[in-house]
Short mmCIF file of N, CA and C in Angstrom, two decimals:
data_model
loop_
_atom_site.label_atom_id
_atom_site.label_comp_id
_atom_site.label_asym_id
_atom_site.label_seq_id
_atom_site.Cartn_x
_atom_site.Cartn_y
_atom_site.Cartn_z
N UNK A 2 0.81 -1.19 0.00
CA UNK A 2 0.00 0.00 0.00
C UNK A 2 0.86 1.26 0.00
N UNK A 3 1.79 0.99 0.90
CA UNK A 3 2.45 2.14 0.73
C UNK A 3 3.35 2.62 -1.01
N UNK A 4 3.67 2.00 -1.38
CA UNK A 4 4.23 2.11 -2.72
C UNK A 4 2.60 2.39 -3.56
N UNK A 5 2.02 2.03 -3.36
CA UNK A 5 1.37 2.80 -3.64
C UNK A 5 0.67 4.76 -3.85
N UNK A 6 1.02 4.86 -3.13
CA UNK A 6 1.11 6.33 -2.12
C UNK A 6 2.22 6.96 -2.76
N UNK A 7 3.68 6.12 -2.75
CA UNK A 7 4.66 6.72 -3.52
C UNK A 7 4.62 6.79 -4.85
N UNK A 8 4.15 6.20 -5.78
CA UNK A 8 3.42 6.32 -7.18
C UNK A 8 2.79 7.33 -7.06
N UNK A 9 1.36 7.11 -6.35
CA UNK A 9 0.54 8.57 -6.54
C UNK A 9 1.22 10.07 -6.42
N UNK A 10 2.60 10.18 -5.31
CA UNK A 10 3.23 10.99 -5.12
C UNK A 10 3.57 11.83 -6.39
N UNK A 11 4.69 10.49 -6.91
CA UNK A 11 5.35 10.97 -8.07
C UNK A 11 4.83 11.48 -9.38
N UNK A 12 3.62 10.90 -9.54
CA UNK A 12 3.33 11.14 -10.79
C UNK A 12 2.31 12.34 -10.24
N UNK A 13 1.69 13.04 -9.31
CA UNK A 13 0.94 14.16 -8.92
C UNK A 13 2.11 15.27 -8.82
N UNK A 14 3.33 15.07 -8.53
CA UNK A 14 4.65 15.73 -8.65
C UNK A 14 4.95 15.98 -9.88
N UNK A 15 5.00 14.94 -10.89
CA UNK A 15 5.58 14.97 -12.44
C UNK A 15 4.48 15.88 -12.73
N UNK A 16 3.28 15.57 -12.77
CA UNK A 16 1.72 16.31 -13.05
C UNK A 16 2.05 18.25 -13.39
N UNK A 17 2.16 18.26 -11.52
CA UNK A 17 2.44 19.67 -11.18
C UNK A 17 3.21 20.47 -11.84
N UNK A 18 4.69 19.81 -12.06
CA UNK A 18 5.83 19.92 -12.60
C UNK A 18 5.72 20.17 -14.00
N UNK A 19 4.76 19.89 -14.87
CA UNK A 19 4.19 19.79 -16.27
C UNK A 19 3.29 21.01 -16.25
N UNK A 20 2.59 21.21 -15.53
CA UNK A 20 1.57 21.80 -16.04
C UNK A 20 0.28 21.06 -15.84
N UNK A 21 0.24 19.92 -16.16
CA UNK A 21 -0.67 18.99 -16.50
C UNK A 21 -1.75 18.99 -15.15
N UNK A 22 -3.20 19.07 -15.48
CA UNK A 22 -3.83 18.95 -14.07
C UNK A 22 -4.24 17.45 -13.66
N UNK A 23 -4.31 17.64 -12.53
CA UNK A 23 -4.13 16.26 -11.34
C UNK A 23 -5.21 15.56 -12.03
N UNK A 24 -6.42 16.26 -12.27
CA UNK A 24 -7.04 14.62 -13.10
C UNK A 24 -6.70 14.33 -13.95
N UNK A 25 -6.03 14.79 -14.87
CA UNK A 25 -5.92 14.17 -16.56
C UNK A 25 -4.65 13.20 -15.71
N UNK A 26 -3.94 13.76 -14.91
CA UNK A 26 -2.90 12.94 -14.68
C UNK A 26 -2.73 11.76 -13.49
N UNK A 27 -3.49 11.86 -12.77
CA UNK A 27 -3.24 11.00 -11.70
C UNK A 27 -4.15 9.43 -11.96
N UNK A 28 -3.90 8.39 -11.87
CA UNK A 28 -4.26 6.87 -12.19
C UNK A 28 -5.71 7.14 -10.91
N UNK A 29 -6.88 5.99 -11.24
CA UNK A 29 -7.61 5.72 -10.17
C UNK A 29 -7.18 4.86 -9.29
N UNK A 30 -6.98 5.23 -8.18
CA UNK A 30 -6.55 4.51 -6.79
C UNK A 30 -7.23 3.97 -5.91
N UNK A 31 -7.01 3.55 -4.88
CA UNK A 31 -8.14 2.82 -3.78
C UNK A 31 -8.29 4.12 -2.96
N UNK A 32 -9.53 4.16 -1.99
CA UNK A 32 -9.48 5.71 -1.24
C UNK A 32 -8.51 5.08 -0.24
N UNK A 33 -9.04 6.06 1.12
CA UNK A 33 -8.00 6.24 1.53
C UNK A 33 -9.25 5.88 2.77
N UNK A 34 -8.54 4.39 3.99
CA UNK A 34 -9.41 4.31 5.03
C UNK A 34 -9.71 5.36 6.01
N UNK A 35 -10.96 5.41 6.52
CA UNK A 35 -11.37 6.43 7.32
C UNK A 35 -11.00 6.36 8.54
N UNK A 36 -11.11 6.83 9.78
CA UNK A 36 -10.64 7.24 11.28
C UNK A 36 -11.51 6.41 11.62
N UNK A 37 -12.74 6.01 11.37
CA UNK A 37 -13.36 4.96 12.03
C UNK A 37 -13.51 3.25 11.95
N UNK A 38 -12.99 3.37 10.65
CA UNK A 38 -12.52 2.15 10.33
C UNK A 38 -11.66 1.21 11.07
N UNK A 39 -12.00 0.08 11.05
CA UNK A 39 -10.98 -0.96 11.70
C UNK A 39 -9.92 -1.03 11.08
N UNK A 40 -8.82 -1.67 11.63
CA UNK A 40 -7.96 -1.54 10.57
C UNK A 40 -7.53 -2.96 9.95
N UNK A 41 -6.14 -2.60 9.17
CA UNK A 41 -6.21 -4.07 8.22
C UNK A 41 -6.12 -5.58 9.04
N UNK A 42 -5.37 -5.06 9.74
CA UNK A 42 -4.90 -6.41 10.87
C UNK A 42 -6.27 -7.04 11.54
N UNK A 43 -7.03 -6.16 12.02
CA UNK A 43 -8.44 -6.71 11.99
C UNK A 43 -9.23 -7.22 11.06
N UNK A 44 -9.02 -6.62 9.91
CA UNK A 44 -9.87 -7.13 8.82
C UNK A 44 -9.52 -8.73 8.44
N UNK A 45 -8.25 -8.89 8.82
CA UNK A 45 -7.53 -10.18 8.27
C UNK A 45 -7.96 -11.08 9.24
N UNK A 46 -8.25 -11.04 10.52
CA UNK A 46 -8.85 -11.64 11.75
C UNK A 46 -9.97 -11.86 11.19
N UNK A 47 -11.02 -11.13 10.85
CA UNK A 47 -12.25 -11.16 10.94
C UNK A 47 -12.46 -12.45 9.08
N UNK A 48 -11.61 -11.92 8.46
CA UNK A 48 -11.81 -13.36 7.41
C UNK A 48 -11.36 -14.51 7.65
N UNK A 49 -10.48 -14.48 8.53
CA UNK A 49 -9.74 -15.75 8.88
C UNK A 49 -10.86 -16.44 9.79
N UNK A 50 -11.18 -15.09 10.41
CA UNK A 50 -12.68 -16.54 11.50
C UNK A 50 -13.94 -16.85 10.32
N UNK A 51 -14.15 -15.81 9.30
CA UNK A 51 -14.91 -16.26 8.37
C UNK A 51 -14.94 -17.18 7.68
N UNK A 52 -13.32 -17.81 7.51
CA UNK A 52 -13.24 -19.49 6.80
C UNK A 52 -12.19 -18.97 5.74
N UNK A 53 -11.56 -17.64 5.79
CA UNK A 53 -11.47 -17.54 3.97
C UNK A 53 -9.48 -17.64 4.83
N UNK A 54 -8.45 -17.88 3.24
CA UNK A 54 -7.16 -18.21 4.06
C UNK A 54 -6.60 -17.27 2.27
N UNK A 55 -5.64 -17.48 2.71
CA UNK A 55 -4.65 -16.82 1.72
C UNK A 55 -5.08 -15.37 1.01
N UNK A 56 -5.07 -14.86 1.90
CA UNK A 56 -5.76 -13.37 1.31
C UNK A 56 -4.44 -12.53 0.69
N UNK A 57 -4.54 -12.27 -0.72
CA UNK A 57 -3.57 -11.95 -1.77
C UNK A 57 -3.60 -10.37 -2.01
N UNK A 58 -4.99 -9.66 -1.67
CA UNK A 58 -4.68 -8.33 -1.30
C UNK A 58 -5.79 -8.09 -0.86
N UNK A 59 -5.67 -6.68 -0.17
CA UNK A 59 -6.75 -5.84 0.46
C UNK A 59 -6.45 -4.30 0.38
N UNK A 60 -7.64 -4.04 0.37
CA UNK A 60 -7.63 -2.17 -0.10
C UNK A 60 -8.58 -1.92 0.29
N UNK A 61 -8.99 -0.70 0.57
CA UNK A 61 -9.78 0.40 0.96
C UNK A 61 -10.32 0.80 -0.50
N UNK A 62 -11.47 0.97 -0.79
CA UNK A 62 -12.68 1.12 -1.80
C UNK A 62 -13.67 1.14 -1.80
N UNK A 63 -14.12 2.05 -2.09
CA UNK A 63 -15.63 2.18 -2.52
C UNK A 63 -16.80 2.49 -1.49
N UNK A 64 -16.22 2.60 -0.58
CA UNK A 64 -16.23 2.83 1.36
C UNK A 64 -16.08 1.47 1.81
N UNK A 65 -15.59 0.58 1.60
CA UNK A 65 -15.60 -0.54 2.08
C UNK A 65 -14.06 -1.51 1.79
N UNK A 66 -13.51 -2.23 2.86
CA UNK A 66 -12.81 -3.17 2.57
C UNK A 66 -12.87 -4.35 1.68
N UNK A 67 -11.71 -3.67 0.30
CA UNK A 67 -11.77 -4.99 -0.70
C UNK A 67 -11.05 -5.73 -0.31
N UNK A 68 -10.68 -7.43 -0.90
CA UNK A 68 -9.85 -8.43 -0.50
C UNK A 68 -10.36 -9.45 -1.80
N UNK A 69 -9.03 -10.26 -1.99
CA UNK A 69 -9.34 -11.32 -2.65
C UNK A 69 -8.61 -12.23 -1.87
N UNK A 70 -9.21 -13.94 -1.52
CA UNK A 70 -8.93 -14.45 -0.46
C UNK A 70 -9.27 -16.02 -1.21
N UNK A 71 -8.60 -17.11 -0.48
CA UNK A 71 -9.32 -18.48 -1.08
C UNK A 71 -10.44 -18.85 0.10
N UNK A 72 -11.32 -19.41 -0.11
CA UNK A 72 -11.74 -20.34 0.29
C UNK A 72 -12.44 -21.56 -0.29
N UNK A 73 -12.91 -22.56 0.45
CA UNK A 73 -13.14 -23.92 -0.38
C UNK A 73 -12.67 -24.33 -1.54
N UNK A 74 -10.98 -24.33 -1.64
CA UNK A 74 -10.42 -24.52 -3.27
C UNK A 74 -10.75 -23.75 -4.39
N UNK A 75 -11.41 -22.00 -4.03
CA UNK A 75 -11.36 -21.25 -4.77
C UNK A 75 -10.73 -19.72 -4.19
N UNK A 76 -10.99 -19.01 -5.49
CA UNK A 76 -10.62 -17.33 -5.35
C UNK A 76 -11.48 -16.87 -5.41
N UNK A 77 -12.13 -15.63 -4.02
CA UNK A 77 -13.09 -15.23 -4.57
C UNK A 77 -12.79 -13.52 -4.18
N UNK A 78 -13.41 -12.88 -4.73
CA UNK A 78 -13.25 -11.48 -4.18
C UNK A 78 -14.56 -11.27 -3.02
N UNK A 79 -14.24 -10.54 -1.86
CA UNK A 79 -15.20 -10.30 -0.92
C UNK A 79 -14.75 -8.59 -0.39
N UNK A 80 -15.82 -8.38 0.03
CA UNK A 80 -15.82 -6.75 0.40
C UNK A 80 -16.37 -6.81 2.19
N UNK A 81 -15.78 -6.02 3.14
CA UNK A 81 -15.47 -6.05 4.18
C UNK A 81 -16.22 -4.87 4.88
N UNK A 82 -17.23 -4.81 5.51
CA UNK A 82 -17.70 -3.55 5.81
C UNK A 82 -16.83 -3.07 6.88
N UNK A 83 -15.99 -1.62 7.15
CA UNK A 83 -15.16 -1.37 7.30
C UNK A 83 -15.26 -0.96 8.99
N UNK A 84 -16.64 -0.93 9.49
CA UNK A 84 -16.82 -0.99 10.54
C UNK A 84 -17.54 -1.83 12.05
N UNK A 85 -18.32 -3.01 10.77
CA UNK A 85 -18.77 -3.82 12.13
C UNK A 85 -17.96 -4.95 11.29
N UNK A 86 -17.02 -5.51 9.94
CA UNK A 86 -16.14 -6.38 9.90
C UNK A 86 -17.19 -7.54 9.26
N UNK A 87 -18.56 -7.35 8.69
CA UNK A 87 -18.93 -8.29 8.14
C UNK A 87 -18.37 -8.48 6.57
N UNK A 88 -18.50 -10.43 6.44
CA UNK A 88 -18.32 -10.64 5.15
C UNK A 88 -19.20 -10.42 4.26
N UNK A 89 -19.01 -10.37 2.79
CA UNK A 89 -19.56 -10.32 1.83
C UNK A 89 -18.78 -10.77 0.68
N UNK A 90 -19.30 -11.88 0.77
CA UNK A 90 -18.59 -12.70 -0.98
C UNK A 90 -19.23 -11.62 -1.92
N UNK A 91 -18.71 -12.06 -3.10
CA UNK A 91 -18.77 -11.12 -4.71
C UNK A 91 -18.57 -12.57 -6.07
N UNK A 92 -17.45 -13.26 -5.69
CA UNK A 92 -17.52 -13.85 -6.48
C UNK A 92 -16.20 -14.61 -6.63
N UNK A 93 -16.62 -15.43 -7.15
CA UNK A 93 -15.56 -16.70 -7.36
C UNK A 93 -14.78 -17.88 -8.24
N UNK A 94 -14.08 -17.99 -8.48
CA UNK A 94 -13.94 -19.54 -9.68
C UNK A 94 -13.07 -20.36 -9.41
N UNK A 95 -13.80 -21.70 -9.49
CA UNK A 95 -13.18 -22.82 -9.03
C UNK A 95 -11.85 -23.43 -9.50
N UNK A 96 -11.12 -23.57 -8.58
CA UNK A 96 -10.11 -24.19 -8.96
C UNK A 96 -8.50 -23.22 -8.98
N UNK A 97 -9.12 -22.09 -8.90
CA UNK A 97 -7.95 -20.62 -8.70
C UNK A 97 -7.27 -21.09 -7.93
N UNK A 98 -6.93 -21.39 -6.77
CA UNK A 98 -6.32 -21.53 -5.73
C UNK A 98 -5.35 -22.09 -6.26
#
C-alpha cells in the first residue's frame, strides 16, 4: 500500500511539474481508510474466522474493505464492511487456488 502512495506521489509531482492537471494525470486509486474504520490487521482476523485463508490483497474502496482471499479450493473477491467487519462474498472460480 504504501508504494502505492509513492506512485501517486510521483506522478501528482511529475503532473504539477508539467503543467498537466491532477485529473488528466493522476491513475484511479483505492481511497484512503477512514478514522473509524478498523484496521487491516483486523480485517484479516475477521476473514480468517470467516473461513477464507490466503488473502492476496486488500484495499480500501468504494467505502468498504476490498480483499481477494481463497476459500473452499477457490478465489473469490469479498468486500469487508469497514466498521462492524462483516463478510460479503462477490464472487468466485473454481479451482484458482
Amino acid at each position: 500500500m504504501n508504494t502505492r502512495k509513492t506512485v501517486l506521489a510521483a506522478i501528482l509531482t511529475a503532473a504539477l511539474a508539467t503543467g498537466l492537471t491532477v485529473g488528466l494525470a493522476a491513475p484511479a486509486l483505492a481511497d484512503t481508510p477512514e478514522k473509524d474504520w478498523m484496521p487491516i490487521e483486523q480485517v484479516l482476523t475477521k476473514l480468517s474466522a470467516a473461513g477464507y485463508g490466503s488473502v492476496r490483497s486488500i484495499e480500501a474502496d468504494d467505502g468498504v474493505w476490498k480483499a481477494k482471499a481463497s476459500r473452499e479450493g477457490r478465489t473469490v473477491k469479498v468486500q469487508v464492511d469497514p466498521r462492524t467487519g462483516a463478510v460479503v462474498e462477490r464472487s468466485g472460480k473454481p479451482g484458482d487456488d
